[in-house]
Coordinates of C-alpha atoms in Angstrom, one line a residue:
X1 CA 0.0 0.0 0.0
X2 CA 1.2 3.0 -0.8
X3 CA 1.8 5.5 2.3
X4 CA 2.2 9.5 2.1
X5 CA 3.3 11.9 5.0
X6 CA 2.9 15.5 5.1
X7 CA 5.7 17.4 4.6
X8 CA 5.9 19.2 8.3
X9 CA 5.7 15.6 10.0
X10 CA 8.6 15.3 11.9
X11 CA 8.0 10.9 12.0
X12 CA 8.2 11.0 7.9
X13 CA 10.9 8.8 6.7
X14 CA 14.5 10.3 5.4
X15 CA 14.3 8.9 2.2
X16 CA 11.7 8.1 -0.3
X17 CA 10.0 4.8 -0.4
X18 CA 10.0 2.9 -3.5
X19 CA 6.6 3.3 -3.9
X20 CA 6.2 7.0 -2.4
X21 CA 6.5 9.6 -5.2
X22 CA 9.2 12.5 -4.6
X23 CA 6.7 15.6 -3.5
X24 CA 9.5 17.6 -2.8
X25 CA 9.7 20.7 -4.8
X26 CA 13.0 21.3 -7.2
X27 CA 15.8 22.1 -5.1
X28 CA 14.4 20.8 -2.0
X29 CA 16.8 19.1 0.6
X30 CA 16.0 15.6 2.5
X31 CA 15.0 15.1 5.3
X32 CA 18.2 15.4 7.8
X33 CA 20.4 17.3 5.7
X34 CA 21.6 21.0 6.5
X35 CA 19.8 24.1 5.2
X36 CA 16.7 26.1 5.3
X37 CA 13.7 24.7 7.0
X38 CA 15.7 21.5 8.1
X39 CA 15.1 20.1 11.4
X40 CA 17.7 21.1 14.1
X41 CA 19.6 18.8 15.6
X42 CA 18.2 19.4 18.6
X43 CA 14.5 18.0 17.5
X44 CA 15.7 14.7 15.8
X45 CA 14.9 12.1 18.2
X46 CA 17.3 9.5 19.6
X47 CA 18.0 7.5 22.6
X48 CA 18.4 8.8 25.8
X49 CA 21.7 8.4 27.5
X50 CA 21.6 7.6 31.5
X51 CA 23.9 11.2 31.9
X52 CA 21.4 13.2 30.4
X53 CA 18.8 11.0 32.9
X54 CA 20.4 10.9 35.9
X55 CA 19.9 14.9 36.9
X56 CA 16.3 14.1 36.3
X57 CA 16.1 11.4 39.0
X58 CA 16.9 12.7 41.9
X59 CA 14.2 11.6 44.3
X60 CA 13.3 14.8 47.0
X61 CA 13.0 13.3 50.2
X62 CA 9.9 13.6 51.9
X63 CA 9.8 15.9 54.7
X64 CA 6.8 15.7 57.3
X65 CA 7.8 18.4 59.8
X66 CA 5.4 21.7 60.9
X67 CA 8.4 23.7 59.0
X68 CA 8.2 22.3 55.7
X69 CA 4.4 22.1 56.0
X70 CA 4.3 26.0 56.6
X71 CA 6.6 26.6 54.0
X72 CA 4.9 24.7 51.0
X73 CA 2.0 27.1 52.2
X74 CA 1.4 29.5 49.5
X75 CA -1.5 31.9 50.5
X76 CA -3.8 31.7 53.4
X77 CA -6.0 29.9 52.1
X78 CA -3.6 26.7 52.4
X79 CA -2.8 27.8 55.4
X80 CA -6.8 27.4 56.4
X81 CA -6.7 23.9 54.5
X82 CA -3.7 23.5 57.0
X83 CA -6.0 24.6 59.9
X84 CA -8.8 22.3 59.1
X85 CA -7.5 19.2 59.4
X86 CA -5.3 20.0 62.5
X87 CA -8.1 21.9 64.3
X88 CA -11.3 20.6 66.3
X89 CA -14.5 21.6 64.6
X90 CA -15.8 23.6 67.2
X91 CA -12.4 26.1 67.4
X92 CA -12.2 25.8 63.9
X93 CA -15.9 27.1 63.2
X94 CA -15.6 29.6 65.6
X95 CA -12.6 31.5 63.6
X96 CA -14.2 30.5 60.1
X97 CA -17.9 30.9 60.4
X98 CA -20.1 34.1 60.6
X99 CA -23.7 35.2 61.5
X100 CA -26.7 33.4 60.3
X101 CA -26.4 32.6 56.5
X102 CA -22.9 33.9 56.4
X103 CA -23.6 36.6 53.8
X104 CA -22.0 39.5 55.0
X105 CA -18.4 37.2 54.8
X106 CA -19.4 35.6 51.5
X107 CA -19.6 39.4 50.2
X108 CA -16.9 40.8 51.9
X109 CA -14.5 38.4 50.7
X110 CA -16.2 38.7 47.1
X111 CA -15.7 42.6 47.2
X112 CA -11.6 42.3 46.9
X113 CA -12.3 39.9 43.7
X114 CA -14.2 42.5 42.3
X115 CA -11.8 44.7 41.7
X116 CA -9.3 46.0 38.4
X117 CA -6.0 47.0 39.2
X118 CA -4.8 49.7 37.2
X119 CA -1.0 49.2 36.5
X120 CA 1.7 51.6 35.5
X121 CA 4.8 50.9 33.6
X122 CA 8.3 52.0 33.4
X123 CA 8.2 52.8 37.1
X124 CA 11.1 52.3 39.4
X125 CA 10.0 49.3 41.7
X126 CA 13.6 47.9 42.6
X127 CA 13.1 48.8 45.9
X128 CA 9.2 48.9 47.5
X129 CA 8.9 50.2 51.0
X130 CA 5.8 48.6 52.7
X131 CA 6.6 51.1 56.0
X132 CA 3.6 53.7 57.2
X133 CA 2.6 55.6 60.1
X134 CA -0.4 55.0 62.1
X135 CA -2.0 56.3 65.1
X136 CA 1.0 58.5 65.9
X137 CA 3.9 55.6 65.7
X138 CA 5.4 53.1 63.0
X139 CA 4.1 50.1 61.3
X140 CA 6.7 48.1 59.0
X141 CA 3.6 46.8 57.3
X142 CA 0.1 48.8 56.2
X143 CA -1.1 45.8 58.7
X144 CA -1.8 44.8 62.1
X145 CA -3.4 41.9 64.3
X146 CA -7.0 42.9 65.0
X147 CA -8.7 41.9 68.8
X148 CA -9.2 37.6 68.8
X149 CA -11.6 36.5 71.7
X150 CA -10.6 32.9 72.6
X151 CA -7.8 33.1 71.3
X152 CA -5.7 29.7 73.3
X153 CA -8.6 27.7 72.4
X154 CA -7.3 27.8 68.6
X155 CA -4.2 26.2 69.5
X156 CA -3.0 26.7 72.6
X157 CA 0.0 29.6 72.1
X158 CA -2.8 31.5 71.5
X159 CA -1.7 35.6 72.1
X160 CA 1.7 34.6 73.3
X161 CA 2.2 33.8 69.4
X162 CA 0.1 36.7 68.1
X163 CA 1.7 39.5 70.0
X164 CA 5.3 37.9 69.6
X165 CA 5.0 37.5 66.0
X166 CA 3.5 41.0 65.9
X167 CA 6.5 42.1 67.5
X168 CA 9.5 40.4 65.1
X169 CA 7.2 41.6 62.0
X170 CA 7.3 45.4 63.4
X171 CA 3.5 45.8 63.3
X172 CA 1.0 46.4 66.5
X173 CA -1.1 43.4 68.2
X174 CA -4.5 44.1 69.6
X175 CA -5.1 42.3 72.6
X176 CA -9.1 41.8 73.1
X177 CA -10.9 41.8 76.3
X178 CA -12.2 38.3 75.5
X179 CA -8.4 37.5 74.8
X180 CA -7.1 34.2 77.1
X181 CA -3.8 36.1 78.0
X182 CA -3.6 38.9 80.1
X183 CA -2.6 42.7 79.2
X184 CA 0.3 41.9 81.7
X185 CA 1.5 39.2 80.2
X186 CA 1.2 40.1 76.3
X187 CA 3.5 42.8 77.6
X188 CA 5.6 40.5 79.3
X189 CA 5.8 38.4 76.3
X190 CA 6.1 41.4 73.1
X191 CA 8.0 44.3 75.5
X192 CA 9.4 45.6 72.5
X193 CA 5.9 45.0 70.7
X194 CA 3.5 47.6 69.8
X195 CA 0.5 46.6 71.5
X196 CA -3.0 47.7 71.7
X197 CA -6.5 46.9 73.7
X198 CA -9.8 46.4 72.4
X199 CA -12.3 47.3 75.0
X200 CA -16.2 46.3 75.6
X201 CA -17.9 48.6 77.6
X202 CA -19.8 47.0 80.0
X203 CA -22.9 47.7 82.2
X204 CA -20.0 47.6 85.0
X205 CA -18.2 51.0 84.5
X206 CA -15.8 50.0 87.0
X207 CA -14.9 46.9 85.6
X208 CA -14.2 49.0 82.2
X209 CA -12.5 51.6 84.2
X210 CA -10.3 49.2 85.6
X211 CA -9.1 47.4 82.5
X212 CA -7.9 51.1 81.1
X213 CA -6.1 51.8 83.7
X214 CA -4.3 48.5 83.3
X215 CA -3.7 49.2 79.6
X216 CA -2.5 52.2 80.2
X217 CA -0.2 50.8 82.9
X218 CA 1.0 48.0 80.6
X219 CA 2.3 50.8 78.0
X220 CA -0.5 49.9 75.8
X221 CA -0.8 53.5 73.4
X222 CA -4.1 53.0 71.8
X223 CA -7.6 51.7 72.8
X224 CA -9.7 50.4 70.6
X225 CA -13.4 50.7 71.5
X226 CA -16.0 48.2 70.1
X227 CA -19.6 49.9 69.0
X228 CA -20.9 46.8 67.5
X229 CA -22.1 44.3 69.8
X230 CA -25.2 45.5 71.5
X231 CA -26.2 41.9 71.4
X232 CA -24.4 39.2 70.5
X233 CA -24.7 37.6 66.7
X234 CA -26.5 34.4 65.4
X235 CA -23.5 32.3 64.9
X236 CA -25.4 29.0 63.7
X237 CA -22.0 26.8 63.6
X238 CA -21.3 27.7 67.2
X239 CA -25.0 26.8 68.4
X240 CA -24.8 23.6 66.3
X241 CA -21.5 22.4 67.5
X242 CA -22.6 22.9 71.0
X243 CA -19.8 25.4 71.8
X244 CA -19.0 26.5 75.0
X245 CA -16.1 28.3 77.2
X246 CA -14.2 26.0 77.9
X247 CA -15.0 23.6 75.4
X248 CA -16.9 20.4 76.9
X249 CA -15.9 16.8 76.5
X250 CA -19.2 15.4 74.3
X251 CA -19.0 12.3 72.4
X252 CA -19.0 14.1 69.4
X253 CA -15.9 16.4 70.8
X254 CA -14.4 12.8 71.8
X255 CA -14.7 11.6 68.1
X256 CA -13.2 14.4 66.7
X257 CA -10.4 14.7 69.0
X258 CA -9.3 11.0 67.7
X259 CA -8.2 12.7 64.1
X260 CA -6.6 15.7 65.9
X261 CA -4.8 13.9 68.9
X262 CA -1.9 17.3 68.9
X263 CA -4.6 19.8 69.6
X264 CA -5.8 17.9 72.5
X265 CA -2.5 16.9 73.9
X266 CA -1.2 20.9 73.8
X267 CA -5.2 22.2 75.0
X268 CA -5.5 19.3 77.9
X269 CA -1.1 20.0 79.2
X270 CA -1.8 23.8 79.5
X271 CA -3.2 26.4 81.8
X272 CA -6.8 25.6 81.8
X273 CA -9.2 28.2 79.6
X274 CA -10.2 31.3 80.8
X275 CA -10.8 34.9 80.4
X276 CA -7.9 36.2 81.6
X277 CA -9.0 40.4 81.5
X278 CA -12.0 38.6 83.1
X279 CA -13.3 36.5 86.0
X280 CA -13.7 33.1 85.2
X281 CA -17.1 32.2 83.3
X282 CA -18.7 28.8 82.0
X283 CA -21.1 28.8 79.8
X284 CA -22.0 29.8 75.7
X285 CA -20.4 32.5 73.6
X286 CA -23.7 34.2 73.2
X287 CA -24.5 34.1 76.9
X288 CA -21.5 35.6 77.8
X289 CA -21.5 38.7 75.4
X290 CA -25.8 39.2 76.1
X291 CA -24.9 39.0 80.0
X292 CA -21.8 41.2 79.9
X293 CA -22.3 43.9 77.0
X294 CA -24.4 47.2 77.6
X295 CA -27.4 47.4 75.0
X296 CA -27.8 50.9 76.4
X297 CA -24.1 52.6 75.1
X298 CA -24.6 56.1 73.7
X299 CA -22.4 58.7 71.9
X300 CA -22.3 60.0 76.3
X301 CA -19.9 56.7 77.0
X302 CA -17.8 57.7 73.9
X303 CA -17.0 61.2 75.5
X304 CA -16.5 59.8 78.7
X305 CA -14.1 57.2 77.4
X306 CA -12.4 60.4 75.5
X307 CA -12.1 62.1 78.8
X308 CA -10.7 58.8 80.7
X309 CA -8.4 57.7 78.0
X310 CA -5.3 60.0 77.3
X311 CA -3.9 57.7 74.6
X312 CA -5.2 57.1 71.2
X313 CA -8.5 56.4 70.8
X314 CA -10.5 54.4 67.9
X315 CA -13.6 53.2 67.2
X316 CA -14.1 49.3 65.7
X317 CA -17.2 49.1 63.8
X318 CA -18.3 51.8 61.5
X319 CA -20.5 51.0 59.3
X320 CA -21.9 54.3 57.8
X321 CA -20.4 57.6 56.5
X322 CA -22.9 59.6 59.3
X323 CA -21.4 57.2 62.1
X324 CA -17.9 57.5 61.2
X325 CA -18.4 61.2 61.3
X326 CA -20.0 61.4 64.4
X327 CA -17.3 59.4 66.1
X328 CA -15.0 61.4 64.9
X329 CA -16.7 64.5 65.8
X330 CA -16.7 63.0 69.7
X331 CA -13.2 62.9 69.7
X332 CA -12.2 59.3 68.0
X333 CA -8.3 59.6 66.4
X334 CA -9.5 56.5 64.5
X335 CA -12.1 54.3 63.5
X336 CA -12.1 51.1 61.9
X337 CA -14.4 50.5 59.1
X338 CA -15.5 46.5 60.2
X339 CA -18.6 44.4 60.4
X340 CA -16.9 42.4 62.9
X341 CA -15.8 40.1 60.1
X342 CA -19.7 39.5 59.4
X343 CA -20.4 37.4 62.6
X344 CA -22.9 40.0 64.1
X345 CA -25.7 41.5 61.8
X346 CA -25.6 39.4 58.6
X347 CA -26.4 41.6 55.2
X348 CA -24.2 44.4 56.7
X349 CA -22.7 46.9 54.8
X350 CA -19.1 45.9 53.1
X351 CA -16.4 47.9 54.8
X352 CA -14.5 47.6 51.5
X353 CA -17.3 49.4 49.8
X354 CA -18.2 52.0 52.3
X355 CA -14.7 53.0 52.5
X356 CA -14.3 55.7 49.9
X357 CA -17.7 57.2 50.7
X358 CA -16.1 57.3 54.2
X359 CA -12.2 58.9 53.0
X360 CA -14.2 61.1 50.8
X361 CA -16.2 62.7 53.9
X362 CA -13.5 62.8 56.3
X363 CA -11.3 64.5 54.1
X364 CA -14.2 67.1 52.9
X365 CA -14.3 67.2 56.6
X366 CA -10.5 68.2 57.0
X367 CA -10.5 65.4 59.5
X368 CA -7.2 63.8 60.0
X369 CA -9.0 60.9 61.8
X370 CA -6.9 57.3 60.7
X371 CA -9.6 55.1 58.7
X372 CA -8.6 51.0 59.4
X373 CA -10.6 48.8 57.8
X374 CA -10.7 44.9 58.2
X375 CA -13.4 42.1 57.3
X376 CA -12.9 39.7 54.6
X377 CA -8.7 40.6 53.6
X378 CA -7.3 37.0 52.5
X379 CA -4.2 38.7 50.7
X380 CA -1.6 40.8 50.5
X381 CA -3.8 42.6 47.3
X382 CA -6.5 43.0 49.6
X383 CA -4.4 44.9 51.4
X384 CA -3.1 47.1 48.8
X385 CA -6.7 47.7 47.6
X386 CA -7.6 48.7 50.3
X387 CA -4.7 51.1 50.7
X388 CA -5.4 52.7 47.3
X389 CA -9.1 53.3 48.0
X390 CA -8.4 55.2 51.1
X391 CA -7.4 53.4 54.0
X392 CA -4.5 54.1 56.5
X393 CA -4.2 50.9 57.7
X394 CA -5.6 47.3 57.8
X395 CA -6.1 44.8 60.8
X396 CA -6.7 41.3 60.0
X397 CA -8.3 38.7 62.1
X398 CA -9.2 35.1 60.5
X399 CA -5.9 35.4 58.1
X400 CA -3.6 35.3 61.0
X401 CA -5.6 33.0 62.7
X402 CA -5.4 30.4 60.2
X403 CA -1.7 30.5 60.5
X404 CA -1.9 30.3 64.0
X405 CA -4.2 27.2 64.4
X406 CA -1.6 25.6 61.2
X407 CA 1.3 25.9 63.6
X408 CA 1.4 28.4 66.4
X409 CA 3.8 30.7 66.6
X410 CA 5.6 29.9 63.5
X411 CA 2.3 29.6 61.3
X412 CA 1.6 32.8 62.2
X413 CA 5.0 34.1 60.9
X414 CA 4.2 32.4 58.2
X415 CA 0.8 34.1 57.8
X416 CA 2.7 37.4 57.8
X417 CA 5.2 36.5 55.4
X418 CA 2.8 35.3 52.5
X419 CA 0.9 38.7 53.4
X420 CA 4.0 40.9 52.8
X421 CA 5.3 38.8 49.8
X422 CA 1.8 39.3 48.0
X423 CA 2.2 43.2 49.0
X424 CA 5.4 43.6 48.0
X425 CA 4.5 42.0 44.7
X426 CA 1.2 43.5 44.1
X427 CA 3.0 47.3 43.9
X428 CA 5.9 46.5 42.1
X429 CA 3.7 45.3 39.6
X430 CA 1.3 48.1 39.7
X431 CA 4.6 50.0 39.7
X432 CA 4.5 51.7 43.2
X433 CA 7.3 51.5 45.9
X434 CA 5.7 53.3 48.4
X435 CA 2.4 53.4 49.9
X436 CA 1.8 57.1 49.8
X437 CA 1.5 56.9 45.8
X438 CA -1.3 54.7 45.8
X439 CA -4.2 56.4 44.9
X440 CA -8.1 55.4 43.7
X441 CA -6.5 55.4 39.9
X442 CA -4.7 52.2 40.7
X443 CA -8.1 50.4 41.7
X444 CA -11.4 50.1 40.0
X445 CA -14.3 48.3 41.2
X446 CA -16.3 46.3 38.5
X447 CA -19.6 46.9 38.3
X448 CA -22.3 43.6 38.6

């Protein structure tokens, strides 16, 4: 049978069968032989020889260790992945979850997607400095740990890792009154930290009155004020996984414990839970915060925490223009644009949306009030967005606390490392080394 090959296929034989025809045009060269359009050498096939293999087969070993697992984390959302299956469900669902349906998260997370950066070339970006000021002091990073209730029940280093990983990054920690280590002994553990408190007022002004004073004594420079927990959110995975402070030993906690024997081990060998700003307390999350947290706070408490407090003072939890104004206008050097990462009033307004409505009015305003914003930042472009569209400064919660529930102390490094690498990325491509020249021109929000 007679058999014909295309001319460009490279399996075509070198030399003409006897019963091919010659299709080659006058002139043409054979397959093989030297000159225009024949194959290079380096596309004829042949046999491979074991030197050319044996580079190719070297075998990696495997390495198993919390180090190398942290390092072969990319973003933070491996380092959640990492988090899951090291975490009890309870702990785990606490950090993840949010109010009722868990719209507010879905569409705060969605709200950095929809974005455009708007590059621009032939920009010196050799060297990009990620340094800022904020409340009156540095920040190597446009980033710092926002206020974690609970924190030792993720994994058991709890703010000992936060603050001191806070510290080595050069960026401030915010220690929350719900926190499970003390304002002494964060400051023990981060004395060359920058570190903050969150405060809930209570019903109890003493009580409050006496946990400024001990901020204030601790070196803390800033108090953070929460405005957004009259009552305490619907957090459905907390009331279906039963969970409770400290967590209780169910059958179902048993069972899950059996795949996560490390988490167990470090929770059941440490100091036992508690509040430690607090007195001890049993009972549900929701309980606590409806028992504890005043219903009745009024733009009065914010002047007299303004009078009490001689150190900076922001507010955590704006979520309107007229509310960050009036904040402001009581004396507030900062507020931070949050829905308490959507794990209070589901269907709340997006920080990342409100916020040039927000930098717009302030600086019609002439206000030099520092606009923060957190809720729903996975990345290091999150961050930068953010930055361009008028915030001073970001605070993230879940992102760190993924790394921390991966692998304490060092996953939380790790957190702030994959952070930092995505920032420092993210501008020299958009060809900006500093933060001051972001502006709204790099961003643009798509439209639905």
């Amino acid at each position: 049978m007679t058999q014909t090959f295309p001319p460009e296929n490279p399996e075509a034989p070198t030399t003409p069968s006897a019963t091919a025809p010659d299709i080659r045009a006058p002139g043409a060269r054979a397959f093989g032989q030297a000159g225009p359009g024949a194959v290079p050498a380096a596309l004829r096939r042949r046999v491979p020889r074991y030197a050319d293999l044996a580079p190719l087969m070297q075998f990696k070993k495997p390495e198993f260790s919390r180090a190398a697992r942290l390092r072969r984390a990319s973003t933070i959302w491996d380092l959640r992945d990492i988090a899951k299956r090291r975490t009890p469900q309870a702990p785990f669902d606490y950090t993840d979850g949010a109010a009722e349906a868990e719209i507010t998260l879905r569409r705060a997370r969605q709200a950095f997607l929809d974005i455009e950066f708007r590059p621009g070339i032939l920009r010196d970006v050799s060297s990009i400095d990620l340094s800022t000021e904020i409340l009156g002091g540095p920040s190597r990073l446009p980033v710092g740990i926002a206020p974690t209730g609970f924190t030792r029940m993720m994994q058991s280093e709890g703010e000992y890792a936060g603050s001191r990983a806070a510290e080595a990054a050069g960026i401030p920690y915010t220690l929350s009154t719900m926190g499970t280590a003390s304002i002494e002994d964060v400051a023990t553990a981060a004395p060359a930290g920058r570190n903050w408190f969150q405060l809930y007022l209570w019903t109890d002004r003493d009580r409050s009155l006496e946990l400024i004073q001990r901020a204030a004594t601790a070196g803390n420079d800033t108090l953070m004020v929460t405005v957004d927990t009259a009552v305490a959110g619907a957090r459905l995975r907390d009331v279906r996984n039963g969970m409770t402070i400290p967590p209780a030993l169910t059958l179902k906690t048993v069972l899950d414990a059996s795949y996560r024997p490390a988490w167990w081990f470090n929770f059941l060998t440490h100091e036992p839970l508690t509040f430690a700003s607090l007195s001890r307390y049993t009972g549900t999350v929701a309980d606590l915060i409806n028992s504890m947290f005043d219903p009745t706070l009024t733009f009065a408490d914010l002047d007299w925490l303004r009078e009490t407090w001689k150190g900076k003072l922001v507010v955590k939890g704006i979520q309107t223009v007229e509310d960050a104004r009036k904040v402001v206008g009581h004396g507030a050097d900062g507020i931070v644009l949050s829905n308490h990462g959507g794990r209070q009033l589901d269907r709340a307004p997006i920080p990342f949306h409100l916020l040039p409505e927000v930098s717009a009015a302030l600086k019609a305003d002439r206000s030099d009030a520092a606009i923060i914003l957190d809720t729903g930042i996975m990345s290091g472009a999150d961050i930068i967005a953010a930055l361009a569209l008028g915030a001073d400064f970001t605070l993230i919660g879940r992102a760190y606390l993924y790394g921390l529930m991966a692998g304490g102390r060092a996953g939380v490094d790790r957190a702030l490392q994959i952070l930092e690498k995505d920032m420092q990325r993210t501008m020299a491509l958009l060809g900006v080394s500093r933060i001051a020249d972001l502006t709204p021109d790099h961003v643009r929000i798509l439209k639905g």
